[in-house]
Tab-separated table of N, CA and C in Angstrom:
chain	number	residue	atom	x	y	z
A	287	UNK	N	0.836	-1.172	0.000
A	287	UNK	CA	0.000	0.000	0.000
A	287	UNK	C	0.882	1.237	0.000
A	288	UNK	N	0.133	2.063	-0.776
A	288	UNK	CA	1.122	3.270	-1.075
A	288	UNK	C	0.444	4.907	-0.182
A	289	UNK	N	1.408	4.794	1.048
A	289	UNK	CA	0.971	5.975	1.682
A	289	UNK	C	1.666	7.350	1.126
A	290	UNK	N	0.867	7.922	0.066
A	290	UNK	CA	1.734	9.677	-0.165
A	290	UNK	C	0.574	10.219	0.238
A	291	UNK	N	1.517	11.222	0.826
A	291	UNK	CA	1.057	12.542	1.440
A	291	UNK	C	1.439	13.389	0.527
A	292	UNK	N	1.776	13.783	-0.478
A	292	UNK	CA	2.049	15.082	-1.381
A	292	UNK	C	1.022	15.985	-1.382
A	293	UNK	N	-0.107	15.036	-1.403
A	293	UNK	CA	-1.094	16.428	-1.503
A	293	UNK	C	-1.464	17.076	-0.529
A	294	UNK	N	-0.431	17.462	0.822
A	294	UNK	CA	-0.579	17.851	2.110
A	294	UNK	C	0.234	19.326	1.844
A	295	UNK	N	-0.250	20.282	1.800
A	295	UNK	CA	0.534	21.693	1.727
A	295	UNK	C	1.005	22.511	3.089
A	296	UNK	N	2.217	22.855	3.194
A	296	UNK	CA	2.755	23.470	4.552
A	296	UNK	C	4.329	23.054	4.440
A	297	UNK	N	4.485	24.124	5.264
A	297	UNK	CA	5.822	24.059	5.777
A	297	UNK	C	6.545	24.389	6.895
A	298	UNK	N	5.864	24.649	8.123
A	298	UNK	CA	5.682	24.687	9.334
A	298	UNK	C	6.360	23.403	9.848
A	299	UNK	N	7.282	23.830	10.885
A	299	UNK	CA	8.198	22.295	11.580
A	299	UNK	C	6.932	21.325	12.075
A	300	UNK	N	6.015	22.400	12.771
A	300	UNK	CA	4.961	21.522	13.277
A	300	UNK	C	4.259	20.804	12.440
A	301	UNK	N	4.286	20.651	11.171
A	301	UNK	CA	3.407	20.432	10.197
A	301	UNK	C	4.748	18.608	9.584
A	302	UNK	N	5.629	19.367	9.889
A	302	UNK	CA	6.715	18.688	8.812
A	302	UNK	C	6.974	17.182	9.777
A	303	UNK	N	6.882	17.739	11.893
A	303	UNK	CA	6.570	17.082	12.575
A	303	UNK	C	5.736	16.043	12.372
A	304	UNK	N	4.452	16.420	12.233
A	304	UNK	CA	2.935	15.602	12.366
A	304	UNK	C	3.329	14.640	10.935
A	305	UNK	N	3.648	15.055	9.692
A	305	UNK	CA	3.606	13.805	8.468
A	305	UNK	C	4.735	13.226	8.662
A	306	UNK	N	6.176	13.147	9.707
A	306	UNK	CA	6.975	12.488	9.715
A	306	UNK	C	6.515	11.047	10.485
A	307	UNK	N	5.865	11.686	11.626
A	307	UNK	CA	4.999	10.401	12.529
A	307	UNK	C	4.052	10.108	11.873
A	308	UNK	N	3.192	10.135	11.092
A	308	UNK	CA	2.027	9.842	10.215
A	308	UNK	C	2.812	8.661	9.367
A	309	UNK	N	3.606	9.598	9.023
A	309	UNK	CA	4.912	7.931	7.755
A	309	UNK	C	4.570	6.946	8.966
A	310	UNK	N	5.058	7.260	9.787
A	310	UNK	CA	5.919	5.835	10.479
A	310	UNK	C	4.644	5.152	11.025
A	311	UNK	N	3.819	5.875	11.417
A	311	UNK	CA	2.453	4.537	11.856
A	311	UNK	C	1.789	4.444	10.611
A	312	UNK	N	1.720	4.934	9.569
A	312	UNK	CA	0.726	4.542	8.305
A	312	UNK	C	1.024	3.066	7.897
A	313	UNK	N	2.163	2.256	7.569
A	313	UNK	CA	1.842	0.884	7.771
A	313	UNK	C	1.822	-0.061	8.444
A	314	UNK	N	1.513	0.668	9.789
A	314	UNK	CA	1.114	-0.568	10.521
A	314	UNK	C	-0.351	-0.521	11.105
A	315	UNK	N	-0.960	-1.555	11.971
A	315	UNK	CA	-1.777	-1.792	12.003
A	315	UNK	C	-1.879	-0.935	13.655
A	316	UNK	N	-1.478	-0.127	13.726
A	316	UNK	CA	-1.528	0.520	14.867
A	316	UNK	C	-2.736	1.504	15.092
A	317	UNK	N	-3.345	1.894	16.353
A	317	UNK	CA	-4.468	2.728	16.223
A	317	UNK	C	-3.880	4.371	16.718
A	318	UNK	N	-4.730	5.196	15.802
A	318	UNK	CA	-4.054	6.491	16.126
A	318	UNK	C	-4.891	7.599	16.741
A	319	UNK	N	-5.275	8.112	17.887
A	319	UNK	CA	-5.956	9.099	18.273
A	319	UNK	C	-5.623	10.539	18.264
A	320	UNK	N	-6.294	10.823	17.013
A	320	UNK	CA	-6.229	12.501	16.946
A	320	UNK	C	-6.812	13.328	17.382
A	321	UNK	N	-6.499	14.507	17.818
A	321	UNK	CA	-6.908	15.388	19.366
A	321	UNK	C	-6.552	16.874	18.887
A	322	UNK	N	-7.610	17.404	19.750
A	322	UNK	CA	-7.585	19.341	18.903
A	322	UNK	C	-8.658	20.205	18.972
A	323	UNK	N	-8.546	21.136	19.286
A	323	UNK	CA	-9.243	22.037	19.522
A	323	UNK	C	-10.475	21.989	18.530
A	324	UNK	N	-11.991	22.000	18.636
A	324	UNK	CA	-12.831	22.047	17.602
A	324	UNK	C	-12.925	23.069	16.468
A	325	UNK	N	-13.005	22.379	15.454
A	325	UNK	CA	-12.318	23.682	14.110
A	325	UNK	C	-11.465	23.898	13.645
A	326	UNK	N	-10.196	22.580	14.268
A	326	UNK	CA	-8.984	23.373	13.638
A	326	UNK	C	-8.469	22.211	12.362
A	327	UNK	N	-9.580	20.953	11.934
A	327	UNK	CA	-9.025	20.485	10.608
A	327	UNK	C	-8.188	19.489	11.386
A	328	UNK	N	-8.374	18.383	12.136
A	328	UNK	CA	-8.154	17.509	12.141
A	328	UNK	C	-8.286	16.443	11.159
């Protein structure tokens, strides 16, 4: 399975942060809980 993210726009460390850990659990069968203020595009 082919996880790209290209079509993710930014360049913010925090941003560059969040799709570096996104790589690393996207093939596994791991569960991921995402968390955030309401509205902000989770």
């Amino acid at each position: 399975m082919n996880h790209d993210m290209s079509d993710i726009i930014g360049k913010s460390r925090a941003l560059r942060a969040v799709l570096e850990m996104a790589m690393k659990v996207a093939p596994t069968q791991s569960t991921v809980l995402i968390t955030g203020e309401s509205g902000s595009g989770k």
